[in-house]
Short mmCIF file of C-alpha atoms in Angstrom, two decimals:
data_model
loop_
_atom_site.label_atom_id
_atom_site.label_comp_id
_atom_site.label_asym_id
_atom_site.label_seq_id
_atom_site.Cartn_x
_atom_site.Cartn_y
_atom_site.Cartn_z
CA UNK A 1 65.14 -25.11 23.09
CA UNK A 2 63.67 -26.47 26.16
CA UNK A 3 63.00 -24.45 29.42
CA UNK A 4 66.43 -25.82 31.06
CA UNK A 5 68.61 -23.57 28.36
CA UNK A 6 66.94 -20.58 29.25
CA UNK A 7 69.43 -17.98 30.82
CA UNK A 8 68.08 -14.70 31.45
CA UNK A 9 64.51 -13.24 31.44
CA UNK A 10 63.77 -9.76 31.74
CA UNK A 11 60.28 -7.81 32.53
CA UNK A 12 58.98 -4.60 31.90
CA UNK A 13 56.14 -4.47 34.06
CA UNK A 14 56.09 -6.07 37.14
CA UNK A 15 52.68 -5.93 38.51
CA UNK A 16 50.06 -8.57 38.90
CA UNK A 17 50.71 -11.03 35.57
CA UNK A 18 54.32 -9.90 35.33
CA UNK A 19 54.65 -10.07 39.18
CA UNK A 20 53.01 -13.90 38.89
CA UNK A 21 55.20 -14.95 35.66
CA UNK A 22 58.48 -13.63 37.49
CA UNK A 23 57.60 -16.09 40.63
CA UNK A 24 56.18 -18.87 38.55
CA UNK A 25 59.55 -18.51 36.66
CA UNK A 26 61.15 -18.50 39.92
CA UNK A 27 59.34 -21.61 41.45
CA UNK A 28 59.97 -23.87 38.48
CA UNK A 29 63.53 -23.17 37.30
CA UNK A 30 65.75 -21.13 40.46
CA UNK A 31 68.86 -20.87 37.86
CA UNK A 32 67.13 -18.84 35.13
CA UNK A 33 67.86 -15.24 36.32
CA UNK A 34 65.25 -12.06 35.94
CA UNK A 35 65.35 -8.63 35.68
CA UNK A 36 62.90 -5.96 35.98
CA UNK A 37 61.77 -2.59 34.63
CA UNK A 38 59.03 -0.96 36.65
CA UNK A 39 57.54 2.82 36.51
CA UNK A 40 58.02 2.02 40.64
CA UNK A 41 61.61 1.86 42.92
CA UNK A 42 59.33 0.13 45.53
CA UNK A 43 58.07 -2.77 43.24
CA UNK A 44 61.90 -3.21 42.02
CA UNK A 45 62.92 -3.57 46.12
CA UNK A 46 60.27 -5.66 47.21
CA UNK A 47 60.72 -8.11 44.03
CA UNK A 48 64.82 -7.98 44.66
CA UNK A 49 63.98 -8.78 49.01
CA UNK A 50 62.01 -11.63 48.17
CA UNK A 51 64.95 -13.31 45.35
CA UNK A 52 62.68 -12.66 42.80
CA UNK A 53 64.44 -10.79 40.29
CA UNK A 54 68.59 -9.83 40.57
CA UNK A 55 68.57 -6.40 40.30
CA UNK A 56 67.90 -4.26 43.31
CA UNK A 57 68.03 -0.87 40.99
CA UNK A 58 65.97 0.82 38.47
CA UNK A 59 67.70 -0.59 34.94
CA UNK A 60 67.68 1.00 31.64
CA UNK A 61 66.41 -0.68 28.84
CA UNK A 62 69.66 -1.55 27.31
CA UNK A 63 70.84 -3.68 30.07
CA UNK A 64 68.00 -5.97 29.28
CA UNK A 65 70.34 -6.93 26.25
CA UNK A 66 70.88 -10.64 25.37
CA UNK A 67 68.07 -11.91 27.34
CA UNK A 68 66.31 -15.16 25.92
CA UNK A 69 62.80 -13.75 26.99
CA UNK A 70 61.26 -10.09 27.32
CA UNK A 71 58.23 -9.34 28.41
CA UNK A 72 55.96 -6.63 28.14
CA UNK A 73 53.28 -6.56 31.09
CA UNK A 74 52.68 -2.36 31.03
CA UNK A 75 49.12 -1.57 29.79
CA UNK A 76 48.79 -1.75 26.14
CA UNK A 77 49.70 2.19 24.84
CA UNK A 78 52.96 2.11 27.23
CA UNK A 79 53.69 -1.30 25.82
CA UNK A 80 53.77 0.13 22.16
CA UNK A 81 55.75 2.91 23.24
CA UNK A 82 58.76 0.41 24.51
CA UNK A 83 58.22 -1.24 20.94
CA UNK A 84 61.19 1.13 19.05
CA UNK A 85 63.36 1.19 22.18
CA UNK A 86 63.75 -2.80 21.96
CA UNK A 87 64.44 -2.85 18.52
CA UNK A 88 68.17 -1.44 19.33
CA UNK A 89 68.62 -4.27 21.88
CA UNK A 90 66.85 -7.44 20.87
CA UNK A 91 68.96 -10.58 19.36
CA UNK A 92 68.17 -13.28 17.37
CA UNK A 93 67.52 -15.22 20.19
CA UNK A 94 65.16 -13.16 22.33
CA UNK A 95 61.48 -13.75 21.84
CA UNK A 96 59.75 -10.62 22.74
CA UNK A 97 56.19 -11.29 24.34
CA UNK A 98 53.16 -9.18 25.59
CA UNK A 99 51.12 -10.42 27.96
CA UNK A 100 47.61 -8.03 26.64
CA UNK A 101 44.01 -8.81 26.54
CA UNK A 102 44.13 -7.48 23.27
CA UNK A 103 46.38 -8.59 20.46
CA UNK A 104 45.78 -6.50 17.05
CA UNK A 105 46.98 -3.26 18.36
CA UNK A 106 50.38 -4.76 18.89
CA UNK A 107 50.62 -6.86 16.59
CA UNK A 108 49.95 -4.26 14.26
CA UNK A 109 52.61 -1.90 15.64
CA UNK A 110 54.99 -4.44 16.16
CA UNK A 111 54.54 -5.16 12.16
CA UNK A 112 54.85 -1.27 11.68
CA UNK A 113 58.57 -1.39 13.83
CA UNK A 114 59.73 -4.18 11.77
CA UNK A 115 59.86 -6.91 15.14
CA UNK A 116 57.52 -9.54 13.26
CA UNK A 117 60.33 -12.69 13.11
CA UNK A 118 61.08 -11.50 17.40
CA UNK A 119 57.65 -11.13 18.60
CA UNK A 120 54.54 -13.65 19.53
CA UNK A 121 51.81 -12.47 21.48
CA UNK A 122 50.80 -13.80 24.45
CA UNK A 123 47.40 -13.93 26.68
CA UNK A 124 47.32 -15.37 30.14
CA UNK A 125 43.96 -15.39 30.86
CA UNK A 126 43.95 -15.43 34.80
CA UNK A 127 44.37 -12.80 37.27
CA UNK A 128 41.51 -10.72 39.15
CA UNK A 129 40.23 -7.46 40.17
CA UNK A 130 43.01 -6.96 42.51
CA UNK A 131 46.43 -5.43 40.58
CA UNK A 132 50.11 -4.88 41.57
CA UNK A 133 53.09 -7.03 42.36
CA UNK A 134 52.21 -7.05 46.18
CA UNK A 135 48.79 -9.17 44.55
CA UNK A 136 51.23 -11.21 42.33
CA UNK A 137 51.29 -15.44 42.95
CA UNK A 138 53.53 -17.92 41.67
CA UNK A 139 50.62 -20.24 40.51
CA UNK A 140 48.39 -17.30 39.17
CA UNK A 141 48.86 -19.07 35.85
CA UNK A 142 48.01 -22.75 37.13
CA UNK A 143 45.85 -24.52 34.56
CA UNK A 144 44.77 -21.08 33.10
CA UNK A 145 44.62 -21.04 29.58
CA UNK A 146 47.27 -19.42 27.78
CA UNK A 147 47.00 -18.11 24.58
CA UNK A 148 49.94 -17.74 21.87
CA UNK A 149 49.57 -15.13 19.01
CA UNK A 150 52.30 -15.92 16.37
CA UNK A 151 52.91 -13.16 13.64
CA UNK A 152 53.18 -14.34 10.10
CA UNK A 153 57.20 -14.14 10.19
CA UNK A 154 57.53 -16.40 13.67
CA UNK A 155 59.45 -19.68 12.89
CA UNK A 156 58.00 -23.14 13.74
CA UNK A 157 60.80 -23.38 16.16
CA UNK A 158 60.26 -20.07 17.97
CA UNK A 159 56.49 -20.71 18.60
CA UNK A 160 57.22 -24.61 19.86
CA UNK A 161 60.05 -22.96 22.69
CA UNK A 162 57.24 -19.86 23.74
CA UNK A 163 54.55 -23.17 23.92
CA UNK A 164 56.91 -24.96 25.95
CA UNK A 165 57.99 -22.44 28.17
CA UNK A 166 53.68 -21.65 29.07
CA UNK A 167 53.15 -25.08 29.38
CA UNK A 168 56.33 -25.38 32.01
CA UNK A 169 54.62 -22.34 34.10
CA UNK A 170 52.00 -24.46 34.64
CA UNK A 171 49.41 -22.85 31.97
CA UNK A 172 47.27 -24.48 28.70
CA UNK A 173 48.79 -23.15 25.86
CA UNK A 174 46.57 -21.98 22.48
CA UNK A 175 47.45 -21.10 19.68
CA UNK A 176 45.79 -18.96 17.57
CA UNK A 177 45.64 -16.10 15.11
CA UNK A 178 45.57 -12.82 16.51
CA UNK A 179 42.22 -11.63 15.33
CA UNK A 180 40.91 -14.76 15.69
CA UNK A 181 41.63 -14.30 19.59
CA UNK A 182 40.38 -10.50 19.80
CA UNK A 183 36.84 -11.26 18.55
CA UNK A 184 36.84 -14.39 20.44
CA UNK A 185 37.69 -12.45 23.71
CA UNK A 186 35.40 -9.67 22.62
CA UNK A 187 32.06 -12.42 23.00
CA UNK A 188 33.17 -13.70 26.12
CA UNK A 189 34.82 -10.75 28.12
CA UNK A 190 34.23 -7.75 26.78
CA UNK A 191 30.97 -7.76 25.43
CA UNK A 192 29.41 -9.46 29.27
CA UNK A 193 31.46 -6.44 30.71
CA UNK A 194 29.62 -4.01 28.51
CA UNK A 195 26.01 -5.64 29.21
CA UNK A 196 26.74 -5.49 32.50
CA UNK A 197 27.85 -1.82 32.83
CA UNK A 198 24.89 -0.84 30.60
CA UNK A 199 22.58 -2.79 33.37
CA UNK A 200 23.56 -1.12 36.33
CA UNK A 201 23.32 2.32 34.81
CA UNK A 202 19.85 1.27 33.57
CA UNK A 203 18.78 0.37 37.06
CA UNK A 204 20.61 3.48 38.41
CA UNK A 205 18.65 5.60 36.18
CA UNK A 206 15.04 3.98 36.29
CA UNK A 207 15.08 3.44 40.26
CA UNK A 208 12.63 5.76 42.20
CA UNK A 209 13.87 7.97 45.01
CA UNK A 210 13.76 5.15 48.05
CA UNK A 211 15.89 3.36 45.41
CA UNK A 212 13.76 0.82 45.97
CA UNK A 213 15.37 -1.70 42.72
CA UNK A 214 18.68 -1.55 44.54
CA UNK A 215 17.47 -2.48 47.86
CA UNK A 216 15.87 -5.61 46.76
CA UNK A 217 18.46 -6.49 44.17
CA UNK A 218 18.65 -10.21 44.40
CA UNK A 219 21.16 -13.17 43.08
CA UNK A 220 20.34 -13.05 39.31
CA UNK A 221 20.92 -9.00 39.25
CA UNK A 222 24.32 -9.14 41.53
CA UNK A 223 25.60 -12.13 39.85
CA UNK A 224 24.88 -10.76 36.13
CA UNK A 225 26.24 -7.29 36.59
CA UNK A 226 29.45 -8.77 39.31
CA UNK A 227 31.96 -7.73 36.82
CA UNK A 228 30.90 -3.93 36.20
CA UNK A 229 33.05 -3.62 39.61
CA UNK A 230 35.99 -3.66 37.39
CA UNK A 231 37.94 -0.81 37.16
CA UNK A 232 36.53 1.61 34.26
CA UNK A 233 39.93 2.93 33.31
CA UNK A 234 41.22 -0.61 32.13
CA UNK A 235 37.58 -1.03 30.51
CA UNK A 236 38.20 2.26 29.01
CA UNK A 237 41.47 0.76 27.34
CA UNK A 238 40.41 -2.12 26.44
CA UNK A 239 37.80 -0.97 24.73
CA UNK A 240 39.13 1.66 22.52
CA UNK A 241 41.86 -1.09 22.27
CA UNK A 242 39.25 -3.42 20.99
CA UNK A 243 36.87 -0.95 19.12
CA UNK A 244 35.73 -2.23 16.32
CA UNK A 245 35.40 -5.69 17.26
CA UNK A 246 33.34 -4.58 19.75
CA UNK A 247 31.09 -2.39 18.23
CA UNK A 248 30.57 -5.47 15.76
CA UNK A 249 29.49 -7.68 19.13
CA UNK A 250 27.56 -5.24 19.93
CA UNK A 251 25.19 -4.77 16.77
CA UNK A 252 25.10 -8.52 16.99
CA UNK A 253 23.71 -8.51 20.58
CA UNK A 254 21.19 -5.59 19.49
CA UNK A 255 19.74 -7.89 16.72
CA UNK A 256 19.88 -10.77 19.68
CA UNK A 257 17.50 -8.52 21.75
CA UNK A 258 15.36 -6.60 18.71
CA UNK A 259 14.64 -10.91 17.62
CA UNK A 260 13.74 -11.53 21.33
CA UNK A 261 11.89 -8.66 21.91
CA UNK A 262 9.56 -9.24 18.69
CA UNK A 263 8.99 -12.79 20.02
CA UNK A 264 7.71 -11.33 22.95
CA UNK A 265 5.80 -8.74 21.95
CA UNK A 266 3.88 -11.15 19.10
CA UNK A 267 3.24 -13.67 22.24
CA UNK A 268 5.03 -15.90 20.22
CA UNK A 269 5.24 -18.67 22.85
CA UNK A 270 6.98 -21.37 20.51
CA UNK A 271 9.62 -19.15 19.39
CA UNK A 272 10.37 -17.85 23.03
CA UNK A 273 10.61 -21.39 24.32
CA UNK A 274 12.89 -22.41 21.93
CA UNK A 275 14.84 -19.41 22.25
CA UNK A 276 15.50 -19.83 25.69
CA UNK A 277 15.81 -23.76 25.63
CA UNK A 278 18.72 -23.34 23.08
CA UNK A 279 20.06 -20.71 25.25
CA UNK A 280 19.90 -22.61 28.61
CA UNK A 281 21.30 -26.10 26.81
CA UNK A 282 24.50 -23.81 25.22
CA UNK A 283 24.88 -22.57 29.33
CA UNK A 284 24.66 -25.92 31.08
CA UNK A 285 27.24 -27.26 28.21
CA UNK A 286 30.04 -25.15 29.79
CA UNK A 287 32.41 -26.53 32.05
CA UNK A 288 31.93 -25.27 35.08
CA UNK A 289 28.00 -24.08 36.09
CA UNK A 290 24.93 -24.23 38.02
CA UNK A 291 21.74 -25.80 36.50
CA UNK A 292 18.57 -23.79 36.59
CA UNK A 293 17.71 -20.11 35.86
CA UNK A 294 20.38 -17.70 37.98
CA UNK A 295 20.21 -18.08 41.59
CA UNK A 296 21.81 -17.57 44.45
CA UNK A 297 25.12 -19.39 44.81
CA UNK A 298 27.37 -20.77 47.34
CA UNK A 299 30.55 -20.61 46.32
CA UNK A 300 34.29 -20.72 46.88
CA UNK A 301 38.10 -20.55 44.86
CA UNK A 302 40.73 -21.77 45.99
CA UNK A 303 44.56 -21.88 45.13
CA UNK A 304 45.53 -25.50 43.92
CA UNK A 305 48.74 -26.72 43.12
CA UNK A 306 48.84 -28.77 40.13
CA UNK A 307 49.81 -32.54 41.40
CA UNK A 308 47.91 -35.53 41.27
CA UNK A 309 45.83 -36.29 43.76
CA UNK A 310 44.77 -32.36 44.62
CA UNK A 311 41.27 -32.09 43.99
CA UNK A 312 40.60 -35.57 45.21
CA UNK A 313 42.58 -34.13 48.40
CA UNK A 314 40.27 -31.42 49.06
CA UNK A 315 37.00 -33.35 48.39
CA UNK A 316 37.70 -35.81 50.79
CA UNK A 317 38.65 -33.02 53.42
CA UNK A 318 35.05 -31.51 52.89
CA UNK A 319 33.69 -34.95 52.58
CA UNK A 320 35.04 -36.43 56.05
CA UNK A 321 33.79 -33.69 58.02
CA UNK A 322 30.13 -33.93 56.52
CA UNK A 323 30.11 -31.01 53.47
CA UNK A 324 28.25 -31.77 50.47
CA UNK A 325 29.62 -30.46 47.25
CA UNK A 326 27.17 -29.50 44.93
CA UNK A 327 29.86 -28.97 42.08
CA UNK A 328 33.57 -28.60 41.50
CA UNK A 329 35.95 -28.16 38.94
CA UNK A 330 38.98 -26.16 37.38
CA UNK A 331 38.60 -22.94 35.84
CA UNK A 332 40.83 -22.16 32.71
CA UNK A 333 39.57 -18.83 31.93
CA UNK A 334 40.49 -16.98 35.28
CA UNK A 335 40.82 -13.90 34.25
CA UNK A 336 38.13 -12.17 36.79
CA UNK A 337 38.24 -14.72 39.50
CA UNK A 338 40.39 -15.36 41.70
CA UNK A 339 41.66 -19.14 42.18
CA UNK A 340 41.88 -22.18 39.57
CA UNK A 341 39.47 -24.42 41.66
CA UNK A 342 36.08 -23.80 41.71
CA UNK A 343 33.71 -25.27 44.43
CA UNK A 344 30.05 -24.79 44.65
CA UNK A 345 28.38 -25.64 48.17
CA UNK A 346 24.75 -26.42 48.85
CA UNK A 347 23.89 -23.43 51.68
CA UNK A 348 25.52 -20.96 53.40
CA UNK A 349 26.39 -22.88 56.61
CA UNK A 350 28.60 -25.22 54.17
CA UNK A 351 30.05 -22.39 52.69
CA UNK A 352 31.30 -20.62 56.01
CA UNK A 353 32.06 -24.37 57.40
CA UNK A 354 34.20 -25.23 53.99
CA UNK A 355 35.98 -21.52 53.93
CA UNK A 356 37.17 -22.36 58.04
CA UNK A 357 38.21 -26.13 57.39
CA UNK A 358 40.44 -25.22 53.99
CA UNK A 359 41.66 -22.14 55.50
CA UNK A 360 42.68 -24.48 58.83
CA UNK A 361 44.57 -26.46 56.45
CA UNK A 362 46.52 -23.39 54.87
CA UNK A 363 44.61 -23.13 51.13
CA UNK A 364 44.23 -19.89 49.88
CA UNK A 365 40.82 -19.54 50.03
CA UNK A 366 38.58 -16.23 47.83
CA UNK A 367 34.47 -16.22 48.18
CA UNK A 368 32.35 -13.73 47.51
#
């Protein structure tokens, strides 16, 4: 089944990934029509005003009946209560999705509800700090990676038409087992969000009375602990949502520090050098970076369609009216930034200059 037979597409949820699915939906295929369930009137009317979705009224679950697609985009626990609702209207054509940062608790309940053979997970891993449908794009899921959580009952068949549909929206499908994806997601999101929480509060707590830490707090401390301005209530949920592989990450990262620690305590110069060597090889290996130890950075996202020619677009622009790039390139994993293209400048002038020139030129520009 390829994205031209799809119908009907209903939400439940409609705020910033559900908000940006509805209008990627919308961009790519105008026929397909999609309905909404939201916990607000307003998000219904502003989605119906802009020919987003068709309804213009609060709907009850069973009118989302004989859709080809459902998705949940409510936070996790609301999502699981929806689960037994949908089992009295789902057909053997609807694939039921979640769009959750973490999979087992749903997976797990959707196994408990008897929904296995309807159901595949689903992970868009874009978005930002910013929530609600008002914050909701149509190319939020541009070159994001998208990962796909089949249940041991999903047919070949089903999996290949979610896959197709992601890749249509614009995203990179994965595939994966759903634990698999949790602890994976738990090392690179969760845990950083935990060190980083844990590092302000340190600072908070050891500062003296002029608060004299926070008023020289330079690059390497704002950049590492950036993300702890996420909101604590999600952080809450996800992890109690993703407990116990968490608490596993964490022992690991204890041992990381207790072996560190030692080394320096020993003057064990070797075994620090190597440490950090093997550290600073793993970080320079990732896609997008900056070489050296942490730093002060000059940096910009911006909004890029996916067409050929885009980047190369944007890099002469900066180019012709003398801005160095120090380093550019897509982000997949977007799901704290804002942006798929990422574009590192050599000072501050070039950052101001390059934020006025794309802006000129209507990109939708986000810097920090």
């Amino acid at each position: 089944m390829n994205i031209e037979n799809i119908k009907k597409i209903g939400f439940i949820g409609l705020g910033l990934i559900g908000g940006s699915i509805a209008k990627a939906v919308r961009r790519i295929s105008p026929d397909i029509k999609l309905y909404a369930v939201s916990g607000h009137l307003s998000t219904i009317t502003a989605a119906y005003k802009e020919g987003v979705i068709e309804n213009d009224r609060q709907l009850e679950l069973a009118e989302l009946a004989d859709m080809d697609y459902i998705f949940l985009c409510t936070p996790v626990q609301q999502n699981l209560a929806y689960l037994k609702q949908l089992k009295q209207i789902l057909t053997p054509k609807t694939i039921l999705t979640d769009v959750g940062s973490v999979k087992g608790d749903i997976h797990r309940a959707v196994t408990d509800a008897g929904l296995e053979e309807y159901f595949i997970g689903g992970h868009p891993m874009a978005g930002s700090e910013k929530t609600g449908y008002g914050a909701a794009t149509p190319y939020l899921l541009e070159n994001a990676y998208y990962v796909i959580t089949p249940t041991a009952k999903t047919s070949p068949r089903q999996t290949e038409r979610f896959r197709s549909l992601v890749s249509a929206l614009g995203a990179i499908p994965i595939i994966m087992d759903y634990d698999q994806h949790d602890f994976a997601t738990a090392s690179i999101s969760h845990l950083p969000h935990i060190i980083a929480y844990s590092l302000v509060n340190l600072v908070k707590e050891i500062d003296d009375p002029a608060q004299t830490m926070k008023t020289i707090a330079a690059g390497g401390f704002r950049d590492m602990t950036r993300i702890a301005a996420s909101s604590p209530v999600m952080w809450q949920d996800i992890c109690l949502s993703n407990k116990q592989q968490l608490l596993h990450l964490m022992d690991l990262y204890v041992k990381q520090l207790s072996g560190i620690r030692s080394a320096i305590e020993s003057e064990d110069k070797s075994e620090m050098t190597a440490y950090f060597t093997e550290a600073k090889n793993y970080r320079d290996s990732l896609a997008v970076h900056q070489s050296g130890p942490i730093q002060t950075v000059y940096e910009l996202y911006c909004d890029l369609i996916d067409e050929v020619g885009g980047i190369a677009t944007i890099a002469t622009l900066l180019a012709s009216n003398s801005i160095n790039i120090k380093n550019i390139g897509i982000l997949h994993n977007r799901e704290y930034e804002d942006g798929v293209l990422h574009i590192e400048l050599y000072d501050q002038k070039s950052l101001e200059a390059a934020c006025l020139l794309l802006e000129k030129y209507h990109y939708t520009i986000y810097h920090r």
